[in-house]
Coordinates of C-alpha atoms and ligand atoms in Angstrom, one line a residue:
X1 CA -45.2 -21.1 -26.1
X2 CA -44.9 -21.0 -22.3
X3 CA -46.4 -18.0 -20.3
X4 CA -46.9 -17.5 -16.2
X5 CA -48.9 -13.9 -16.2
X6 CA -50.0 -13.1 -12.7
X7 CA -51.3 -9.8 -11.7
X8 CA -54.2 -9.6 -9.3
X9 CA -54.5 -5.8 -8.6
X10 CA -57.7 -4.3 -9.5
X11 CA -56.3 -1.1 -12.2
X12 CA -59.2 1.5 -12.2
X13 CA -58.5 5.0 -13.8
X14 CA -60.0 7.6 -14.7
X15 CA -61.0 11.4 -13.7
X16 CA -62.3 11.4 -9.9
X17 CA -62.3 7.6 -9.7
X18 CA -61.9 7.3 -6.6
X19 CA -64.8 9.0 -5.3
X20 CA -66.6 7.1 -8.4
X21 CA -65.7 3.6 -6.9
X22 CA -65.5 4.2 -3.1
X23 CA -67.9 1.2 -2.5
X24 CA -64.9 -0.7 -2.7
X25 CA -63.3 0.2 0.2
X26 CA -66.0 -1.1 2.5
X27 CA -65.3 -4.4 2.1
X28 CA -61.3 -3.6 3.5
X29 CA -61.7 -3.0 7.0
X30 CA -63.4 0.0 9.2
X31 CA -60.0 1.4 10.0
X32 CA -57.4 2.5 7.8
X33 CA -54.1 3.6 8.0
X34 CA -53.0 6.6 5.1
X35 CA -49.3 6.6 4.4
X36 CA -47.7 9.4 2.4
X37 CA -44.9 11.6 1.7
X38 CA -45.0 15.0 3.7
X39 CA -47.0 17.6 0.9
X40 CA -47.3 15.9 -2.4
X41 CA -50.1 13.6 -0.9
X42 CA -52.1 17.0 -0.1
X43 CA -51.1 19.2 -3.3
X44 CA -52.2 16.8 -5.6
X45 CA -55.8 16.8 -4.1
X46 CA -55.5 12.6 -3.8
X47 CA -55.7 13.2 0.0
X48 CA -58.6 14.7 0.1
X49 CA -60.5 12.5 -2.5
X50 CA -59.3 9.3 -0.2
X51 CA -60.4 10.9 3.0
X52 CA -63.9 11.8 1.2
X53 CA -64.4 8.3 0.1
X54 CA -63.7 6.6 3.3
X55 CA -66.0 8.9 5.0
X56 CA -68.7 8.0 2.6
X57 CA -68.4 4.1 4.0
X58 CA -68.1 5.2 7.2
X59 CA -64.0 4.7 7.5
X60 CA -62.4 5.8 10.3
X61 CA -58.5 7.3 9.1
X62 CA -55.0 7.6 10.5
X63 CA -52.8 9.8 9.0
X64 CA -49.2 8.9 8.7
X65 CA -47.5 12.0 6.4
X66 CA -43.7 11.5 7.4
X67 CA -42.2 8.5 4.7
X68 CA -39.0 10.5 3.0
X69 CA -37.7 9.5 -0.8
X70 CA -36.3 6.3 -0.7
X71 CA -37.7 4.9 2.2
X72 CA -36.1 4.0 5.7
X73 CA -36.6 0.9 7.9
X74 CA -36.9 3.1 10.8
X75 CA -39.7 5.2 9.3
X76 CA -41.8 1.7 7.9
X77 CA -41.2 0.7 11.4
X78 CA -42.6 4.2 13.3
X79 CA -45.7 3.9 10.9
X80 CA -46.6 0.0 11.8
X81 CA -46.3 0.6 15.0
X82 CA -49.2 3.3 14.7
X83 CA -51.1 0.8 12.2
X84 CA -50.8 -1.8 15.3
X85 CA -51.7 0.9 17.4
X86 CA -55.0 2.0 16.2
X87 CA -55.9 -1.7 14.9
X88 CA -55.7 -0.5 11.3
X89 CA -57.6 -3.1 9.1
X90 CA -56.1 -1.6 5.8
X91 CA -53.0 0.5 4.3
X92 CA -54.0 3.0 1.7
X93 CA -50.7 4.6 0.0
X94 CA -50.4 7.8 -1.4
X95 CA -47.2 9.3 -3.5
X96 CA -45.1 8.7 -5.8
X97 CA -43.0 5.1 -5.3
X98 CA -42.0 5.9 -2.0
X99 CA -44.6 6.4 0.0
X100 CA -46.0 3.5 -2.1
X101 CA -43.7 1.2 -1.4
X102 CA -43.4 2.1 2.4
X103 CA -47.2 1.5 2.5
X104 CA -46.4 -2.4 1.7
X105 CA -43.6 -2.7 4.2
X106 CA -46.0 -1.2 6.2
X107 CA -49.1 -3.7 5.6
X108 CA -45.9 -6.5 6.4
X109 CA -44.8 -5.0 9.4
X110 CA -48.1 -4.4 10.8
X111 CA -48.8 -8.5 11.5
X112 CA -45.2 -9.7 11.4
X113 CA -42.3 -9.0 14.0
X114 CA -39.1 -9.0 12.0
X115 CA -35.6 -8.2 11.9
X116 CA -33.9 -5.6 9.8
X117 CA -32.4 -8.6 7.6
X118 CA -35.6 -10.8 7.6
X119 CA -37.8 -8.2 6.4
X120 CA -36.3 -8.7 3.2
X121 CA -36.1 -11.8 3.2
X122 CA -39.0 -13.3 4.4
X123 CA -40.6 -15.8 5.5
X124 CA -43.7 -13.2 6.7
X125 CA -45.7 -16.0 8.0
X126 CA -48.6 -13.4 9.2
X127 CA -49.3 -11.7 5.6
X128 CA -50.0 -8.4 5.0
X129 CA -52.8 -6.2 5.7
X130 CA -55.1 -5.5 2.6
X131 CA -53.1 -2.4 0.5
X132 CA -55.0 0.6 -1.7
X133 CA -52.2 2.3 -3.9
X134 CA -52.7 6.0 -5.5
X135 CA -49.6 7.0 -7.4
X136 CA -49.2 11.0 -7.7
X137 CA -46.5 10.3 -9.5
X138 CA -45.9 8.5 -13.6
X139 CA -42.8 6.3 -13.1
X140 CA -42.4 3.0 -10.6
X141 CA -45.8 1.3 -11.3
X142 CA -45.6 0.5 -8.1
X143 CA -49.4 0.4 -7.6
X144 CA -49.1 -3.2 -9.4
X145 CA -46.0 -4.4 -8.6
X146 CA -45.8 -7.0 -5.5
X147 CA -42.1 -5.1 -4.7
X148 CA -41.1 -2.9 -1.7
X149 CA -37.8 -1.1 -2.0
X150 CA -36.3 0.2 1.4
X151 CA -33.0 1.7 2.0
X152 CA -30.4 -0.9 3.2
X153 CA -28.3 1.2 5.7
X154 CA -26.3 -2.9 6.1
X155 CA -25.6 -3.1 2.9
X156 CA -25.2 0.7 1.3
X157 CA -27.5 0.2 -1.3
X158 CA -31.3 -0.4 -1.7
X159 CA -32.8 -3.7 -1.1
X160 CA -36.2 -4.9 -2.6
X161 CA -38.7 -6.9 -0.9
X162 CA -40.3 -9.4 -3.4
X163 CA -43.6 -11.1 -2.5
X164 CA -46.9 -12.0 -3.6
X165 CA -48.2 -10.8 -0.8
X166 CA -47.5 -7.5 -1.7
X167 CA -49.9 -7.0 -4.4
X168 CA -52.1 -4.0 -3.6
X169 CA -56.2 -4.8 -3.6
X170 CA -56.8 -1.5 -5.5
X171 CA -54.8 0.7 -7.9
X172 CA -56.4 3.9 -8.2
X173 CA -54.9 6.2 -11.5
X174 CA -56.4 9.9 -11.5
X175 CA -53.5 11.8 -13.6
X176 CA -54.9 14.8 -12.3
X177 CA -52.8 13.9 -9.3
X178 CA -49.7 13.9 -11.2
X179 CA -50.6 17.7 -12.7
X180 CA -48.8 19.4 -9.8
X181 CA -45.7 17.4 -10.4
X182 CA -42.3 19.3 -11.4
X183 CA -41.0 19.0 -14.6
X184 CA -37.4 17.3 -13.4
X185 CA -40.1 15.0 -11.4
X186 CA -42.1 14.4 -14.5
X187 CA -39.2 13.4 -16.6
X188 CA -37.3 11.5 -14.1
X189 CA -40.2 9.4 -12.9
X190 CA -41.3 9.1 -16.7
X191 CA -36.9 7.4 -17.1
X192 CA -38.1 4.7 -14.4
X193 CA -41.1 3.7 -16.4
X194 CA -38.9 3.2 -19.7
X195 CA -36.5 1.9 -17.7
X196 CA -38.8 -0.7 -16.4
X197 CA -40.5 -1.6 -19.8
X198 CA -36.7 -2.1 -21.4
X199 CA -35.4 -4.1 -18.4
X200 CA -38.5 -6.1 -18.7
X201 CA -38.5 -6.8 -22.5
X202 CA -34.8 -7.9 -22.2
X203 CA -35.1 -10.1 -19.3
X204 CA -34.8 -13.4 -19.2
X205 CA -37.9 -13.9 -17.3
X206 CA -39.9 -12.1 -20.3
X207 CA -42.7 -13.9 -21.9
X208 CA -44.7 -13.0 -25.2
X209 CA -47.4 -11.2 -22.6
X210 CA -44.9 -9.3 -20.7
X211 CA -42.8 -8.2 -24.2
X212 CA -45.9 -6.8 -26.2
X213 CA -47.0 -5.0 -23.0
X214 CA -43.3 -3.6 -22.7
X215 CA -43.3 -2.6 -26.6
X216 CA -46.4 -0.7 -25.5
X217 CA -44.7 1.1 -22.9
X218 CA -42.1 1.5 -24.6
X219 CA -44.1 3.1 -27.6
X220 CA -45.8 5.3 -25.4
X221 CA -42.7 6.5 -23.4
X222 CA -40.9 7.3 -26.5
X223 CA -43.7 9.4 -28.0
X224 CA -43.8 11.4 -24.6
X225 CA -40.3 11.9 -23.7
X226 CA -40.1 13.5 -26.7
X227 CA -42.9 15.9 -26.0
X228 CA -41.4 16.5 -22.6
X229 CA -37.9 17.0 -24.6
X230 CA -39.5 19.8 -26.8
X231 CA -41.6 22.0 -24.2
X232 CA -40.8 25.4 -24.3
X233 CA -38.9 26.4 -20.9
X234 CA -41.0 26.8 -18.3
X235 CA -43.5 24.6 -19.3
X236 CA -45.4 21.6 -18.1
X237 CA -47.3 19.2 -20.1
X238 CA -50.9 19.1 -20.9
X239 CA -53.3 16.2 -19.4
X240 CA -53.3 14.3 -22.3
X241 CA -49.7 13.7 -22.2
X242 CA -49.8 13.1 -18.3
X243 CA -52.3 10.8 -18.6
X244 CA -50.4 8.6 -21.3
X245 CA -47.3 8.7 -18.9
X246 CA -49.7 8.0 -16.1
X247 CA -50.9 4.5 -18.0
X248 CA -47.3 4.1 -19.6
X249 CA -46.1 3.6 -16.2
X250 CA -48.2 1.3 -14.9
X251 CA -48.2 -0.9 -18.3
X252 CA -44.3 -0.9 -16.8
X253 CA -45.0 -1.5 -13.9
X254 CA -47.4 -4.9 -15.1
X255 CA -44.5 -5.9 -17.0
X256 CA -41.8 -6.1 -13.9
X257 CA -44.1 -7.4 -11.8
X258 CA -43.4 -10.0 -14.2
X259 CA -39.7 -10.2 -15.3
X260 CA -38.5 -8.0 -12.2
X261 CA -35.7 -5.3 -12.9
X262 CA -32.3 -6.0 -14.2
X263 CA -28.8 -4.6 -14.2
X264 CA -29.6 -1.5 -14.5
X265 CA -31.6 -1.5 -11.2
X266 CA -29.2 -3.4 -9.4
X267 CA -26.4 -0.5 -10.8
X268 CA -28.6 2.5 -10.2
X269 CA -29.2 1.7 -6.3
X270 CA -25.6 2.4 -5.6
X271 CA -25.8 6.2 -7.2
X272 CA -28.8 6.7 -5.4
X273 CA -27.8 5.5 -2.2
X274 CA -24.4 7.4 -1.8
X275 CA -25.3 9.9 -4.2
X276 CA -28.5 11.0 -3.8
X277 CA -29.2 10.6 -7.6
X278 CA -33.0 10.3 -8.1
X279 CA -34.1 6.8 -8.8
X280 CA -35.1 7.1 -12.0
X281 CA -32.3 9.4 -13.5
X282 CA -29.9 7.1 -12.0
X283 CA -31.7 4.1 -14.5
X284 CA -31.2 6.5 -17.1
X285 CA -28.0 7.5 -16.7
X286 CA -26.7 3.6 -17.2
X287 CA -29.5 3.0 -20.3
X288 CA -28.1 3.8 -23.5
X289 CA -24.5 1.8 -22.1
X290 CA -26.4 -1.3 -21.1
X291 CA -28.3 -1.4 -24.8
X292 CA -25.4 -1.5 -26.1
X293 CA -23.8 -3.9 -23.9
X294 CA -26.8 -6.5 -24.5
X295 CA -26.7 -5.8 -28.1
X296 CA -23.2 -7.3 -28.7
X297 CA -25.2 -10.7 -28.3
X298 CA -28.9 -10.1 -29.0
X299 CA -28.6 -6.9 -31.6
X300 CA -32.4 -8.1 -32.8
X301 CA -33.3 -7.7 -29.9
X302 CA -32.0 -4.2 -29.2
X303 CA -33.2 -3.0 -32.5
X304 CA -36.7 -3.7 -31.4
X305 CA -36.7 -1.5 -28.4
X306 CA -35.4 1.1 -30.1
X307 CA -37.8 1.0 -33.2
X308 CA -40.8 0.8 -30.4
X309 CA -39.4 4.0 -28.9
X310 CA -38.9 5.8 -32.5
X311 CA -36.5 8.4 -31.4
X312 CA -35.0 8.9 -34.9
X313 CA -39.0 9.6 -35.8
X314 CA -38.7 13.0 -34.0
X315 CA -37.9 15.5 -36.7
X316 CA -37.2 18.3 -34.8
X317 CA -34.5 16.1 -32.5
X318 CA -31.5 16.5 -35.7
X319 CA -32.5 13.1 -36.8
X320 CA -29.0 10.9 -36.2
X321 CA -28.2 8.4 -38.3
X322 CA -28.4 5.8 -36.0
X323 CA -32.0 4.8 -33.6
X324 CA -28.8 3.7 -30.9
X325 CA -27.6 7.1 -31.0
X326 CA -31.0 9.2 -31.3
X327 CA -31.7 7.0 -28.5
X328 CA -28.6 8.5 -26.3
X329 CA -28.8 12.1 -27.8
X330 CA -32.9 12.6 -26.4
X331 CA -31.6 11.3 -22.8
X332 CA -28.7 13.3 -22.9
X333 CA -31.3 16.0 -23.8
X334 CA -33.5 15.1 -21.0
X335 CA -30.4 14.1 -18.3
X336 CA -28.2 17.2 -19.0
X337 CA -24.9 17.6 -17.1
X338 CA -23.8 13.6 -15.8
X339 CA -22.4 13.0 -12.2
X340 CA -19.2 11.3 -12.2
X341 CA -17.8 8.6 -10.6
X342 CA -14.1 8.0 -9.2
X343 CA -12.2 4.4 -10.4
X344 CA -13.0 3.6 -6.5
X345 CA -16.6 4.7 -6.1
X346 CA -16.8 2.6 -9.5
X347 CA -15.2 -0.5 -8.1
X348 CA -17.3 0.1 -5.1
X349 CA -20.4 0.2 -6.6
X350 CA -19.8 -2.8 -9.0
X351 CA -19.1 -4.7 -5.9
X352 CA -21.9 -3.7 -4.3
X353 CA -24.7 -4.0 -7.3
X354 CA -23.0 -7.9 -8.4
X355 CA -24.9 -8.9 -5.2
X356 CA -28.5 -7.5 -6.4
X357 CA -30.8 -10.5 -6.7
X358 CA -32.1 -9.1 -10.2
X359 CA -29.0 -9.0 -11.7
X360 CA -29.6 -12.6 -12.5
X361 CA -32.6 -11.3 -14.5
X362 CA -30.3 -9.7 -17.3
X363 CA -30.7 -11.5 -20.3
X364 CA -27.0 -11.3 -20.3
X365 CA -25.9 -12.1 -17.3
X366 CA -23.1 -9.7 -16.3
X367 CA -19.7 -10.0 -14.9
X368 CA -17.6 -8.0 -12.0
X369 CA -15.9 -6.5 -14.8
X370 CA -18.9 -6.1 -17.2
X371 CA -20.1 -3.9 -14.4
X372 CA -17.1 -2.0 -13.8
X373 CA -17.0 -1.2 -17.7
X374 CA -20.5 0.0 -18.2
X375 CA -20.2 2.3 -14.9
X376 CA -17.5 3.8 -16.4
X377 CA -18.9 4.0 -19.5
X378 CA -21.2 6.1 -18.8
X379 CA -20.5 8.1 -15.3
X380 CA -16.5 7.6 -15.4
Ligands
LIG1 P1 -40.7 9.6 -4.8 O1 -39.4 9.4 -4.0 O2 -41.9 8.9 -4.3 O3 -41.0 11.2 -4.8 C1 -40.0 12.1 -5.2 C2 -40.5 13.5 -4.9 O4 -41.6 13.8 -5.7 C3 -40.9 13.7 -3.4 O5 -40.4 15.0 -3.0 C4 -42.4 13.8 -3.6 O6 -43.0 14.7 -2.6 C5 -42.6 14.5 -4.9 N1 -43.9 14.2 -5.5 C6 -44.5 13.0 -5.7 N2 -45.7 13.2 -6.3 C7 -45.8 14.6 -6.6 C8 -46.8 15.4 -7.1 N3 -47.9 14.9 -7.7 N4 -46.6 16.7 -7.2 C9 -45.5 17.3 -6.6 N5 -44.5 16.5 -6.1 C10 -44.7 15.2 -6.0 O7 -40.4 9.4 -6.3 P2 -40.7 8.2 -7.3 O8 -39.8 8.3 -8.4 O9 -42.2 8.1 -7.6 O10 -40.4 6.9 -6.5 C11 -39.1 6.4 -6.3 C12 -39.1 5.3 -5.3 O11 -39.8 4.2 -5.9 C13 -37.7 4.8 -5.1 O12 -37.6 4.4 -3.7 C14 -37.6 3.5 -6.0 O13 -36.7 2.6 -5.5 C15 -39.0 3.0 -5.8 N6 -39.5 2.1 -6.9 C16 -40.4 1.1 -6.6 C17 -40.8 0.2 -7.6 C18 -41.7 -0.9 -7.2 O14 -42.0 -1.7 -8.1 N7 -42.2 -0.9 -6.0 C19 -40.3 0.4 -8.9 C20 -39.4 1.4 -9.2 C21 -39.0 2.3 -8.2 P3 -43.6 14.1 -1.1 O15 -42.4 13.7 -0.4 O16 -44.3 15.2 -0.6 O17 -44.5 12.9 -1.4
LIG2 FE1 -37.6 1.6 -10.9

């Protein structure tokens, strides 16, 4: 048995942990630079707790409120700059994956001067400034994954930074946070998370750590997409089911920050890029497809995914025949109406996700065409 499990963030969670652990943050700096998105940071009260702790060690703050969904170089740039500026010794994120994941380009941009191609690529010989991560949202698990993912204006898609480096010092989970979160939010964020756990489980970077801690996730996502499936309209979920999500995710998260993403990633950055189509709805869209698609060589494995997430448990969900197709009929349930695609956005975007780096991660490894059929598949 081989495994290579490396995950070096500190997880604490927990009801007003971070007012609870603010030692911690002494030993990052005496200056630190907030990043977030413009209100969620502030509704979800996760503002406020941060700027409480780090004046209880005697931090002095910047405030950086501006990063947009799917982040742009230009606004990671704006926000180093200020982080040089005002000598920040520290990056503290706040939001859901995007402010997140701007807070790391930031902490890289702060101590290197790069390129708009070399940011992704690296080498980032000066590091990165120490990172804090406090998701307000359940989906990306971004708080322990050592990925960045910026809009790529060169190549009309999004583009991932990958590196070590990128590993935050401390995850803080409150799910409180995530209370004030929509419920097209909640269930779209809640896609990425399954998304990531069955990516991870069928990669071929996948170890016997990373797949029981995706079966996990998996579990746990099943059982709560179905809650979020049933609620009566108008409705949001209770705590208990937003913390499960809350820790779902960022079990998730663990496991790509072991096996990376796959095809589905690589195919869903397309939709949102030109589309606009949430990150996490756009995995979703493709998911039921791609099982299929990896199931004509490793059914077993399929099967397993789709026991873990027990859709065809749910008695009030018609009970289909099939796990495969109570699998499809609850995301229907959950994606409603589909976009569509024309045959040349489809030949477009196949083009443009064959050059992903995790496509390689696909257990099968797909084809131009493979692409082409699974996008039409499900969005032609
Ligand atoms: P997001 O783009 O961060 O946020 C989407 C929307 O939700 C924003 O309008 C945001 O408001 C709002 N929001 C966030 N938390 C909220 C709360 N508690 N209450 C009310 N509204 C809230 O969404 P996301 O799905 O979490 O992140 C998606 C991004 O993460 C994508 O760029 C994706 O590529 C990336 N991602 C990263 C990883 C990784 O490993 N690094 C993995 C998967 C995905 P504000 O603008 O006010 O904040
Ligand atoms: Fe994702």
């Amino acid at each position: 048995m081989q495994l290579k499990h490396f995950m070096p963030v500190r997880v604490l969670m927990g009801p007003d942990i971070i007012r609870q652990q603010a030692p911690l943050l002494a030993p990052l700096g005496t200056t630190a630079l907030i990043v977030t998105g413009r209100s969620s940071a502030r509704a979800s009260g996760a503002l406020a707790d941060i700027i409480a702790a780090l004046d209880s060690q005697g931090i002095r703050h910047i405030l950086f409120d501006q990063v947009e969904a799917n982040p742009r170089l230009a606004t990671v740039r704006q926000a180093a700059q200020l982080a040089r500026q005002e000598k920040a010794g520290f990056v503290v994120g706040i939001g859901g994956g995007s402010p997140l994941d701007a807070a790391k380009a930031v902490a890289l941009l702060a101590v290197n001067d790069l390129d708009d191609s070399a940011i992704f690529t690296g080498p980032w010989p000066g590091g990165a400034l120490k990172l804090v991560a406090v998701p307000t949202t359940a989906g990306t698990g971004s708080e322990v994954t050592q990925y960045a993912i910026l809009t790529n204006d060169a190549l009309q898609t999004k583009t991932s930074i990958a590196w070590d480096g990128l590993f935050p010092a401390i995850a803080f989970l409150d799910s409180r946070y995530t209370h004030s979160c929509p419920l097209n939010t909640t269930i779209n964020t809640a896609l990425d998370a399954l998304s990531h756990a069955v990516e991870g489980f069928l990669s071929n970077k996948s170890d016997p750590w990373s797949r029981s801690e995706a079966l996990e996730a998996i579990r746990l996502l099943g059982k709560n997409l179905q809650t979020l499936a049933r609620l009566p309209a108008g409705e949001l979920p209770g705590p208990d089911t937003r913390a499960e999500l809350l820790f779902a995710a960022n079990l998730a998260g663990v496991v790509i920050s072991q096996t990376g993403s796959t095809m589905v990633h690589a195919m869903g950055y397309p939709l949102t890029y030109s589309h606009g189509v949430d990150h996490g709805r756009a995995n979703a869209l493709l998911l039921p497809d791609y099982l299929d698609f990896i199931a004509r060589q490793h059914p077993g494995a399929v099967q397993t995914v789709l026991d873990a997430f027990g859709a065809c448990q749910s008695p009030d969900l018609h009970g289909p025949a099939s796990p495969a197709l109570a699998f499809r009929q609850l995301l229907d349930r959950l994606l409603g109406p589909r976009e569509r695609l024309s045959p040349e956005e489809i030949t477009q975007f196949a083009r443009t996700a064959i050059q992903a780096r995790n496509i390689a991660n696909t257990l099968v490894v797909p084809t131009l065409q493979d692409l082409q059929a699974l996008y039409a598949a499900s969005l032609g």
